Coordinates of C-alpha atoms (C1' of nucleotides) in Angstrom, one line a residue:
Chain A
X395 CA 70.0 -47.5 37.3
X396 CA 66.3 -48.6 38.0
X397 CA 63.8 -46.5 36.8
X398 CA 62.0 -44.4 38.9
X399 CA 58.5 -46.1 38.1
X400 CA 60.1 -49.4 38.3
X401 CA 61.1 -48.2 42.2
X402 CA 58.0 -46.5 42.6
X403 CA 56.1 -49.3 42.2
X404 CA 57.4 -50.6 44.6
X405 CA 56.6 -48.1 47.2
X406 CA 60.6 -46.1 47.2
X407 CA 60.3 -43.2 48.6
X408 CA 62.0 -39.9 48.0
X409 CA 64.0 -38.3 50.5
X410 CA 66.1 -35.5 50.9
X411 CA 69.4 -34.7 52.6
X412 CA 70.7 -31.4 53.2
X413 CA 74.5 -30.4 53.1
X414 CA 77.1 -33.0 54.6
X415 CA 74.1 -34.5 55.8
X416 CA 74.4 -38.4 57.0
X417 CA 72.8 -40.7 54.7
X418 CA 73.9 -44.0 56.6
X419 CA 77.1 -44.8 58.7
X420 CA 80.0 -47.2 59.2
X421 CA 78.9 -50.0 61.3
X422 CA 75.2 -50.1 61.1
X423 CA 73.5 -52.7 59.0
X424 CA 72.0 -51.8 55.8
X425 CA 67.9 -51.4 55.3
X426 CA 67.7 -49.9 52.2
X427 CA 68.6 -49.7 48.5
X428 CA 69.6 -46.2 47.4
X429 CA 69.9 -44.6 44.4
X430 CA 70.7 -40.9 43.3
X431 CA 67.6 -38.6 42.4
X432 CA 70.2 -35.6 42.3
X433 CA 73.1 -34.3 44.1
X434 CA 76.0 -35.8 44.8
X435 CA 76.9 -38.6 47.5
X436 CA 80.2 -39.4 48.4
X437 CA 81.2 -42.6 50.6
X438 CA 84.0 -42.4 53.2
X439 CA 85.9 -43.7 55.7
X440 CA 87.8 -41.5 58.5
X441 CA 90.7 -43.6 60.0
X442 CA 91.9 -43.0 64.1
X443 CA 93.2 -39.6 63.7
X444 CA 90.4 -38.3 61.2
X445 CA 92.2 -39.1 57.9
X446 CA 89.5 -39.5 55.2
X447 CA 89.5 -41.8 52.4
X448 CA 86.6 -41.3 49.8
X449 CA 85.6 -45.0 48.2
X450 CA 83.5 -43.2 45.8
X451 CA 81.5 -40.8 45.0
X452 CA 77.7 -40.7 43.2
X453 CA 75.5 -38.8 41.3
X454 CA 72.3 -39.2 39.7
X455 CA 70.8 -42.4 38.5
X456 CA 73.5 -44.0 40.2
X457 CA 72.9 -46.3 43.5
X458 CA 75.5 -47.0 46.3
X459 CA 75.6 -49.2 49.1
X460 CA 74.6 -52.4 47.8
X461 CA 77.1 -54.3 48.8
X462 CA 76.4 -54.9 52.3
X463 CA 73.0 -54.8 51.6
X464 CA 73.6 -58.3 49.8
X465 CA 75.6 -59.6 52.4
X466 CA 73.9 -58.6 55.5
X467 CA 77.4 -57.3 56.4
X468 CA 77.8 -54.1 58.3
X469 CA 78.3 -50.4 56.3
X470 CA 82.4 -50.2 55.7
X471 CA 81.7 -46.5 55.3
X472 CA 80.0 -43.8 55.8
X473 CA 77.5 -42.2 52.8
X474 CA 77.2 -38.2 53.0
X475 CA 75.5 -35.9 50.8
X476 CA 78.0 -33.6 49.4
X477 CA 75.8 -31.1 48.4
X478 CA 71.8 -30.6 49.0
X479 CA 70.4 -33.6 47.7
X480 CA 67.4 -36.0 46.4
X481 CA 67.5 -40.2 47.0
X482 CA 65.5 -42.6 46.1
X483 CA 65.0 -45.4 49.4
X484 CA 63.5 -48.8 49.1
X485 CA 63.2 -51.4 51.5
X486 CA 65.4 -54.3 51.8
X487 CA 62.4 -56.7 51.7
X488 CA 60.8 -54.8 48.5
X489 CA 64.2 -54.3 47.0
X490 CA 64.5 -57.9 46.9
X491 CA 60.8 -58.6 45.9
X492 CA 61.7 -56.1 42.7
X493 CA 65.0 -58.7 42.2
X494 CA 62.8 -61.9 42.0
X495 CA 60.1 -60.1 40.0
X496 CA 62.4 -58.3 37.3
X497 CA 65.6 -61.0 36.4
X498 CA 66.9 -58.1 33.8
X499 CA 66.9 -55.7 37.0
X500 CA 70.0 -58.1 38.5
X501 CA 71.6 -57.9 35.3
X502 CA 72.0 -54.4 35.8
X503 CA 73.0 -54.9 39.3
X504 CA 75.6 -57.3 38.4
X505 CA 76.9 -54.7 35.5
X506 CA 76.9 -51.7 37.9
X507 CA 78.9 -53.8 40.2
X508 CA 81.2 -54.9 38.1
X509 CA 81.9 -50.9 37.2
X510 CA 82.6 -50.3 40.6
X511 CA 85.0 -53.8 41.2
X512 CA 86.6 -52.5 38.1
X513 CA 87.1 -49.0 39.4
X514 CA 88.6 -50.0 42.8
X515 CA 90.6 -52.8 41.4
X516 CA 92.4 -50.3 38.7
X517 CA 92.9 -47.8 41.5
X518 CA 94.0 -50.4 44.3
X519 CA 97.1 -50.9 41.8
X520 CA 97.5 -47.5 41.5
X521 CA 97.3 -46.9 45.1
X522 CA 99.8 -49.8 46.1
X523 CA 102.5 -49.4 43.7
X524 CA 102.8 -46.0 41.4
X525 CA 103.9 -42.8 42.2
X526 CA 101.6 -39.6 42.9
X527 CA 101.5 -38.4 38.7
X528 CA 100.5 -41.2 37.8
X529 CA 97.6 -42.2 40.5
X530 CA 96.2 -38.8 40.3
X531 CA 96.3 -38.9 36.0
X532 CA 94.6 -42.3 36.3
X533 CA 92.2 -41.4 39.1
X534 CA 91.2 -38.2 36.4
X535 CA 91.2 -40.1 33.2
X536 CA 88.5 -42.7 35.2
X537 CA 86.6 -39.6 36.3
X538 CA 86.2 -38.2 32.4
X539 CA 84.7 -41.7 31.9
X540 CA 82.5 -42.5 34.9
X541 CA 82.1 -39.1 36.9
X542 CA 80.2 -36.4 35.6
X543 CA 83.1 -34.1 34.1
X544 CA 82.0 -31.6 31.5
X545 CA 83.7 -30.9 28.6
X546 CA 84.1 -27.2 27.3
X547 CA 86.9 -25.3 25.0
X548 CA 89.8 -26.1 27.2
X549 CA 89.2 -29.8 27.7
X550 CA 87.2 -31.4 30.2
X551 CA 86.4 -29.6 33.3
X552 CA 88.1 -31.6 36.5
X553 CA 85.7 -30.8 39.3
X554 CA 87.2 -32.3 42.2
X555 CA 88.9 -30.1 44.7
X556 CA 92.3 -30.9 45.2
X557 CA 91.6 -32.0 49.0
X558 CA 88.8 -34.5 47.0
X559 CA 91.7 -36.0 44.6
X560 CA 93.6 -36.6 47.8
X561 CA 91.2 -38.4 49.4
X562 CA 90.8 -40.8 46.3
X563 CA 93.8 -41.2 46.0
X564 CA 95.2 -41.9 49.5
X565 CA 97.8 -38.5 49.0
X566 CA 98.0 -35.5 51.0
X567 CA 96.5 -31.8 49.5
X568 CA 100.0 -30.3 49.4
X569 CA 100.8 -33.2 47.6
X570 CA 98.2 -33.1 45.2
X571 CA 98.8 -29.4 44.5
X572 CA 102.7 -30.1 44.0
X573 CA 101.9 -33.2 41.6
X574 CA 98.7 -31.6 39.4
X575 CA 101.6 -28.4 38.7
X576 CA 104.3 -30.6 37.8
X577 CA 101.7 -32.7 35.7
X578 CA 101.0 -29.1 34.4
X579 CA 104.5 -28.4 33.5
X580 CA 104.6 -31.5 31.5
X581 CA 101.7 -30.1 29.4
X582 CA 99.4 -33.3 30.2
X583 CA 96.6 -30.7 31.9
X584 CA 96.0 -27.1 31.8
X585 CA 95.0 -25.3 35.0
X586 CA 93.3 -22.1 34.2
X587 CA 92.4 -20.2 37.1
X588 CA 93.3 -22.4 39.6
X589 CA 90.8 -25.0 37.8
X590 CA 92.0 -28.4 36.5
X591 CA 91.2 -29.1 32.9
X592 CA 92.3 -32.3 30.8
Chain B
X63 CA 80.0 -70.8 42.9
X64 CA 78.7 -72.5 39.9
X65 CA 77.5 -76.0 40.6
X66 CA 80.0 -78.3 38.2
X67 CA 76.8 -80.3 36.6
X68 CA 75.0 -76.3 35.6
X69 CA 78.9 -75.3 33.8
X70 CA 79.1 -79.4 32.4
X71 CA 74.9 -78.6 30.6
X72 CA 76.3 -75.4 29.5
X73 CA 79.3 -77.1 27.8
X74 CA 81.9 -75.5 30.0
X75 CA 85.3 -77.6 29.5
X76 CA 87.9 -78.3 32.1
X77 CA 91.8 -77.2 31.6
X78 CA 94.7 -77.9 33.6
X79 CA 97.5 -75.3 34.6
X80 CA 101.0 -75.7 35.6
X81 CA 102.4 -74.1 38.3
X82 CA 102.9 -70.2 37.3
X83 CA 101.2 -70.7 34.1
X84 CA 99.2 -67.4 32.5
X85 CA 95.2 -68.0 32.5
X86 CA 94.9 -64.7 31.1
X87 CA 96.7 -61.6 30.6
X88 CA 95.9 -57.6 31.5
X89 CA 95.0 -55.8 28.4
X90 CA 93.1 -58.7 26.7
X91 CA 89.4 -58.8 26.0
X92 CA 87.6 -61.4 27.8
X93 CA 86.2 -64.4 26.7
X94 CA 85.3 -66.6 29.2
X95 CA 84.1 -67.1 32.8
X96 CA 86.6 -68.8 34.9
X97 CA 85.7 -71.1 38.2
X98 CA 88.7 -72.7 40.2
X99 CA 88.2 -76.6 40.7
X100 CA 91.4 -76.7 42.5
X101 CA 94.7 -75.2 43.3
X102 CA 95.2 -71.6 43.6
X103 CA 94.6 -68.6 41.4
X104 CA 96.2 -65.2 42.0
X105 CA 95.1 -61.9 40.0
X106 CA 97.8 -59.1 39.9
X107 CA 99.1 -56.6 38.1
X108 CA 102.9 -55.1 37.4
X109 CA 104.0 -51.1 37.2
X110 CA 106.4 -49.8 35.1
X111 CA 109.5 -51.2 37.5
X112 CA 108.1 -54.8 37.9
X113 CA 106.7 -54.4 41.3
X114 CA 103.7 -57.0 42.1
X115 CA 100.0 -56.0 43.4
X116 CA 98.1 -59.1 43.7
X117 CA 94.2 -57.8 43.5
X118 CA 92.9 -61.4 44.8
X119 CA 93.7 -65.0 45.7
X120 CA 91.3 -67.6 44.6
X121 CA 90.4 -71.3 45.7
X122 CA 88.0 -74.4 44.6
X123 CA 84.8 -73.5 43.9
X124 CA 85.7 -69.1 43.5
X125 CA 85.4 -67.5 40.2
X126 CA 87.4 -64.6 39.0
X127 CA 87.9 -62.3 36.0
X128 CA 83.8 -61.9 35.8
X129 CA 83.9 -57.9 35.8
X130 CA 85.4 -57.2 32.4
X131 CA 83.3 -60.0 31.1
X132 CA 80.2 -58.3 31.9
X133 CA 81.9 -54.7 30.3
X134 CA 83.0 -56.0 27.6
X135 CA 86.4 -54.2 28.7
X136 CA 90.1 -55.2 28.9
X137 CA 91.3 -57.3 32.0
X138 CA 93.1 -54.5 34.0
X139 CA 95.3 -57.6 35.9
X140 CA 96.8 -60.9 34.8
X141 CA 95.5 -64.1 36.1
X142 CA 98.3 -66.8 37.2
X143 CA 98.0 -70.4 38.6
X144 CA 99.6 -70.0 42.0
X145 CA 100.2 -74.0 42.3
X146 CA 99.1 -76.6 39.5
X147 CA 95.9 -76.0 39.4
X148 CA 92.5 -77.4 37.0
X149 CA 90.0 -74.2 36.2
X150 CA 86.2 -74.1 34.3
X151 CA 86.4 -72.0 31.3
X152 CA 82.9 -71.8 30.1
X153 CA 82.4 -69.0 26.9
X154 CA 80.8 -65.9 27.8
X155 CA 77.9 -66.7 25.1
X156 CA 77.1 -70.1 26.9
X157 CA 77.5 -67.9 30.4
X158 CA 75.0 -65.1 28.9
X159 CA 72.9 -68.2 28.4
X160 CA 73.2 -69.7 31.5
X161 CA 72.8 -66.7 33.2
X162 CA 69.2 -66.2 31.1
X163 CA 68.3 -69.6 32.1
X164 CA 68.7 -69.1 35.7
X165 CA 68.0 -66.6 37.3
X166 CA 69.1 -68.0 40.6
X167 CA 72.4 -68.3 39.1
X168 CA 72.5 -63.9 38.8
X169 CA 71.8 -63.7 42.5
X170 CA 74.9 -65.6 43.3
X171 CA 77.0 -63.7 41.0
X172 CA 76.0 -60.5 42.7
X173 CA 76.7 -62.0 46.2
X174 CA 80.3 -63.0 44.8
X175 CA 81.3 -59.7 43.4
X176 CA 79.1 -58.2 46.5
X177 CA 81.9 -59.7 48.4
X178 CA 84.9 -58.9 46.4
X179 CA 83.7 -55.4 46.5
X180 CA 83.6 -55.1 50.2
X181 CA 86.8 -56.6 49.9
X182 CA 88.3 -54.1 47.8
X183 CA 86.5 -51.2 49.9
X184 CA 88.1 -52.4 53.8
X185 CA 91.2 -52.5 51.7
X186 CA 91.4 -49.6 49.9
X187 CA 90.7 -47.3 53.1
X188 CA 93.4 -49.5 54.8
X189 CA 96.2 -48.7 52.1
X190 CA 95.2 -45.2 51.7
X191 CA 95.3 -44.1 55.7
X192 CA 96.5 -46.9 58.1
X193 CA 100.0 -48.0 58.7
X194 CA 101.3 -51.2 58.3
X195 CA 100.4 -52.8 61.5
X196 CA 96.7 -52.0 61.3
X197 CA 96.8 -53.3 57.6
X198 CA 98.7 -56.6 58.0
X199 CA 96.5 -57.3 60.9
X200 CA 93.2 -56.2 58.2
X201 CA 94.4 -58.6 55.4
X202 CA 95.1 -61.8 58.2
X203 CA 91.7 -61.4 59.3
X204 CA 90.0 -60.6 56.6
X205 CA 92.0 -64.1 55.2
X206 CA 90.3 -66.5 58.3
X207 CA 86.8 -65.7 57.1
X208 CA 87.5 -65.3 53.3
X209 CA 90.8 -67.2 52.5
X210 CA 91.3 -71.0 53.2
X211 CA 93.0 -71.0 56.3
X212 CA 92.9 -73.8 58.4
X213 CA 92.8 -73.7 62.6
X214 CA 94.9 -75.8 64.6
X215 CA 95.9 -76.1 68.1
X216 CA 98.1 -73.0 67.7
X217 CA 95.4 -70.9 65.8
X218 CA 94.7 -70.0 62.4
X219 CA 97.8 -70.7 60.0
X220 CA 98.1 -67.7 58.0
X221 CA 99.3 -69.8 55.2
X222 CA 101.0 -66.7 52.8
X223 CA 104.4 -65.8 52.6
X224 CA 105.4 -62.4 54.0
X225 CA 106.2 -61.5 50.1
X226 CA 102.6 -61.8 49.0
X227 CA 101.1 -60.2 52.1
X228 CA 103.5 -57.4 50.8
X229 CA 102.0 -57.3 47.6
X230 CA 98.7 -57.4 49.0
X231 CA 98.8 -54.9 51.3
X232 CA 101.1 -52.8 49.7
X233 CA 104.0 -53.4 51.4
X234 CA 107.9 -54.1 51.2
X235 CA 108.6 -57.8 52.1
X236 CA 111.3 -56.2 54.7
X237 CA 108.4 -53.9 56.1
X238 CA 106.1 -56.9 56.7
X239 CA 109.1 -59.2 58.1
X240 CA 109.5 -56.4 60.5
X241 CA 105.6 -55.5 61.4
X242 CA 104.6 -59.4 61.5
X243 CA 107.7 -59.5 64.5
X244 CA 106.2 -56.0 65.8
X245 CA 102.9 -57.9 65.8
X246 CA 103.9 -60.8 67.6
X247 CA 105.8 -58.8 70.3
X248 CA 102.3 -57.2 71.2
X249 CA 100.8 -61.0 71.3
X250 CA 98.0 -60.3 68.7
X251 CA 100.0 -63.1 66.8
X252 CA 101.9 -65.9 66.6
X253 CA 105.2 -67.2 65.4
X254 CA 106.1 -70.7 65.6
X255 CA 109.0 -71.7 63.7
X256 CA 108.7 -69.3 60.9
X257 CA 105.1 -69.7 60.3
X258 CA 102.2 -67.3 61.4
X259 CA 99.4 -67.8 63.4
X260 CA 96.9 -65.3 64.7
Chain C
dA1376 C1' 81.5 -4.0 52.5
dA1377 C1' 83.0 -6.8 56.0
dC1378 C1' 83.7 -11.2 57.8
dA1379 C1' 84.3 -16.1 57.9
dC1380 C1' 85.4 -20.1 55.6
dT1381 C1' 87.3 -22.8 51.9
dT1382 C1' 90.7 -23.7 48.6
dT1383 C1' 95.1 -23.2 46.5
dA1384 C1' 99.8 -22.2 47.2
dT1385 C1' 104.8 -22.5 48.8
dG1386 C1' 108.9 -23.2 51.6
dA1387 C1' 111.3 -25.8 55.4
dC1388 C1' 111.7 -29.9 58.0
dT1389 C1' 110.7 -34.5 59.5
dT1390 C1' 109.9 -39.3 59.2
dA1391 C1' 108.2 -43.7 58.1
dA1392 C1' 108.8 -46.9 54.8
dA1393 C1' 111.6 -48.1 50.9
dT1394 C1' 116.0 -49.4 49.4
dC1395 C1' 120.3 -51.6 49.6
dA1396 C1' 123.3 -55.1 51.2
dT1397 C1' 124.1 -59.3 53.1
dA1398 C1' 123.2 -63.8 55.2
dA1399 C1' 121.1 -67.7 57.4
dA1400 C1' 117.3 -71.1 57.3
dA1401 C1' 114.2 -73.8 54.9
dC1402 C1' 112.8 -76.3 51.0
dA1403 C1' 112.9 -78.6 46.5
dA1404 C1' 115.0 -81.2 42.8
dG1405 C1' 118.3 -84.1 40.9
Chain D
dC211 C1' 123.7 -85.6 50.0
dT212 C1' 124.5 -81.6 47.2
dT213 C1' 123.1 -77.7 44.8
dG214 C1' 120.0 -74.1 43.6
dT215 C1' 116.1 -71.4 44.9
dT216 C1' 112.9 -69.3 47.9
dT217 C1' 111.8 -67.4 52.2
dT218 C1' 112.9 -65.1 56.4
dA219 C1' 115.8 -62.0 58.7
dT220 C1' 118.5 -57.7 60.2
dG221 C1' 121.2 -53.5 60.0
dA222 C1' 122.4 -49.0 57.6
dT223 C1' 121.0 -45.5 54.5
dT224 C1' 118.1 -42.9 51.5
dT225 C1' 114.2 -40.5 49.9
dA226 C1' 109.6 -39.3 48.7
dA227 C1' 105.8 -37.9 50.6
dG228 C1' 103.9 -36.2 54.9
dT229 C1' 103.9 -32.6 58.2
dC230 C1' 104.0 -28.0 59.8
dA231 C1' 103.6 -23.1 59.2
dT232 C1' 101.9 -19.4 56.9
dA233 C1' 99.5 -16.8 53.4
dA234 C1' 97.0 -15.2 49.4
dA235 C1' 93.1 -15.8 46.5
dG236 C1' 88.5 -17.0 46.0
dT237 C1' 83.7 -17.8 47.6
dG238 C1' 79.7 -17.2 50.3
dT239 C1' 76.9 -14.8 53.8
dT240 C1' 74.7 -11.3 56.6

DNA sequence: AACACTTTATGACTTAAATCATAAAACAAG
DNA sequence: CTTGTTTTATGATTTAAGTCATAAAGTGTT
């Protein structure tokens, strides 16, 4: 999203996080901007009895968390690195010295927001009123466009687990696993060894 | 959001709405930015069977329908006027220009969809994992700091009908009649004559 | 190779919310 | 005031997805 020696000059620094590691948490205050180097980040929330819901999930280039950030609000969620991974943090205060300093840098803030508002406002629809084939064809249709799904001879590759799906979609694993066969059935995905293809 | 003399230098006219009339449609591209002078605004969308989501609400002085603007993409909801209600429409080319022109103005934009965002995000996790209680309860308060409700000597007048918390939240109207009483029995609300106050 | 952990899979059953039906209040328009 | 529409209300019933139990296949680690 911002280039690296855009950030770097002014003074980001690279940090990384190993496995599930914590990258901020639900209910503290923001400090910094972050943005993917590599890996993969996924923001949650767990409700009373440990039910997860994944808001989103980031790879590189990308940046998460703003929002708060903005509104000196509290985190809603939690961010976790799903695998080993390399961020990019920058100071509130310099963050926002970069803003003032670089209008076409908000530009690309306000486009990479509007992504995400996009994104949760399609799937908020999806979540409130249609049924399971149809949230979880949506959820994998915005993935081939926005997450990092590869494309080989059977289609694109889905790389979510089914447990991951779930969580996006607010529906249970056995769930998923009953809907993404019957969605199989219909011929509108191929699973080929137990992978998801579209 | 956008101060009436800024839209009035950058040409943007005024246009009235009837009560229920269409602003614009899901599925079209955009062409304008919109900004609410006054009445009330609701964006929603309709599945296959005609059920309602309403994605937001909006009042004087909010903007909506700014995301596929900036992505050049289709609205993904409808826009309605709630109430009779007189809306800015300023062309995305004179926006782009303002927006150039000022880059204050950007930093206000990202605030706004900042806030929709976290919005969308408290939401989301609610639909996915809580039940209704915790979620009506979400939306009313949510609604005191972000909606127009006015305080009187009983509280804060929740000023929707039970049908469009139910299509905000997700919800049958029946299911929120009966969770708004469950609500009240536990005294985190009141009812007074139909009406609900928290 | 053995072991632990994760992911996918399936069947049986339970349950919370949706659906259906019906009606009384409240409100709005002529 | 009357009539039509919207909103709130309640009880009975249905159902889709969640829950529970159990297991096989796959993956990773020492």
């Amino acid at each position: 999203m911002i280039s690296p020696e855009l950030l770097e000059k002014y003074s980001a620094v690279m940090k990384s996080f190993g496995k599930n590691d914590i990258i901020f948490e639900e209910g503290n205050l923001p400090t910094h901007y972050y943005q993917v180097i590599s890996g993969e980040v996924k923001m949650s929330n767990y409700n009373d009895d440990g039910r997860e819901f994944i808001q989103g999930i980031f790879y590189k280039e990308q940046s998460f968390g703003e929002p708060p950030l903005f509104l000196n609000q509290k985190y809603p969620a939690n961010a976790i690195a799903v695998d080993e991974s390399e961020i990019f943090l920058l100071s509130k205060s310099n963050f926002m010295k970069l803003l003032e300093e670089n209008p076409k840098v908000s530009i690309k803030i306000i486009e990479n927001l509007a992504q995400r508002l996009y994104y949760k406002s399609v799937m908020a629809a999806e979540m409130s009123t249609q049924e399971p084939e149809h949230r979880v064809l949506k959820l994998i249709d915005h993935g081939i466009a926005y997450f990092n799904f590869k494309k080989d001879s059977n289609g694109y590759l889905i790389n979510f687990t089914r447990q991951q799906i779930g969580d996006l979609t607010g529906l249970r694993v056995e769930t998923v696993i009953r809907t993404i066969k019957a969605l199989e059935k219909k011929g509108v995905l191929k699973i080929i060894n137990r992978k998801v293809y579209r």
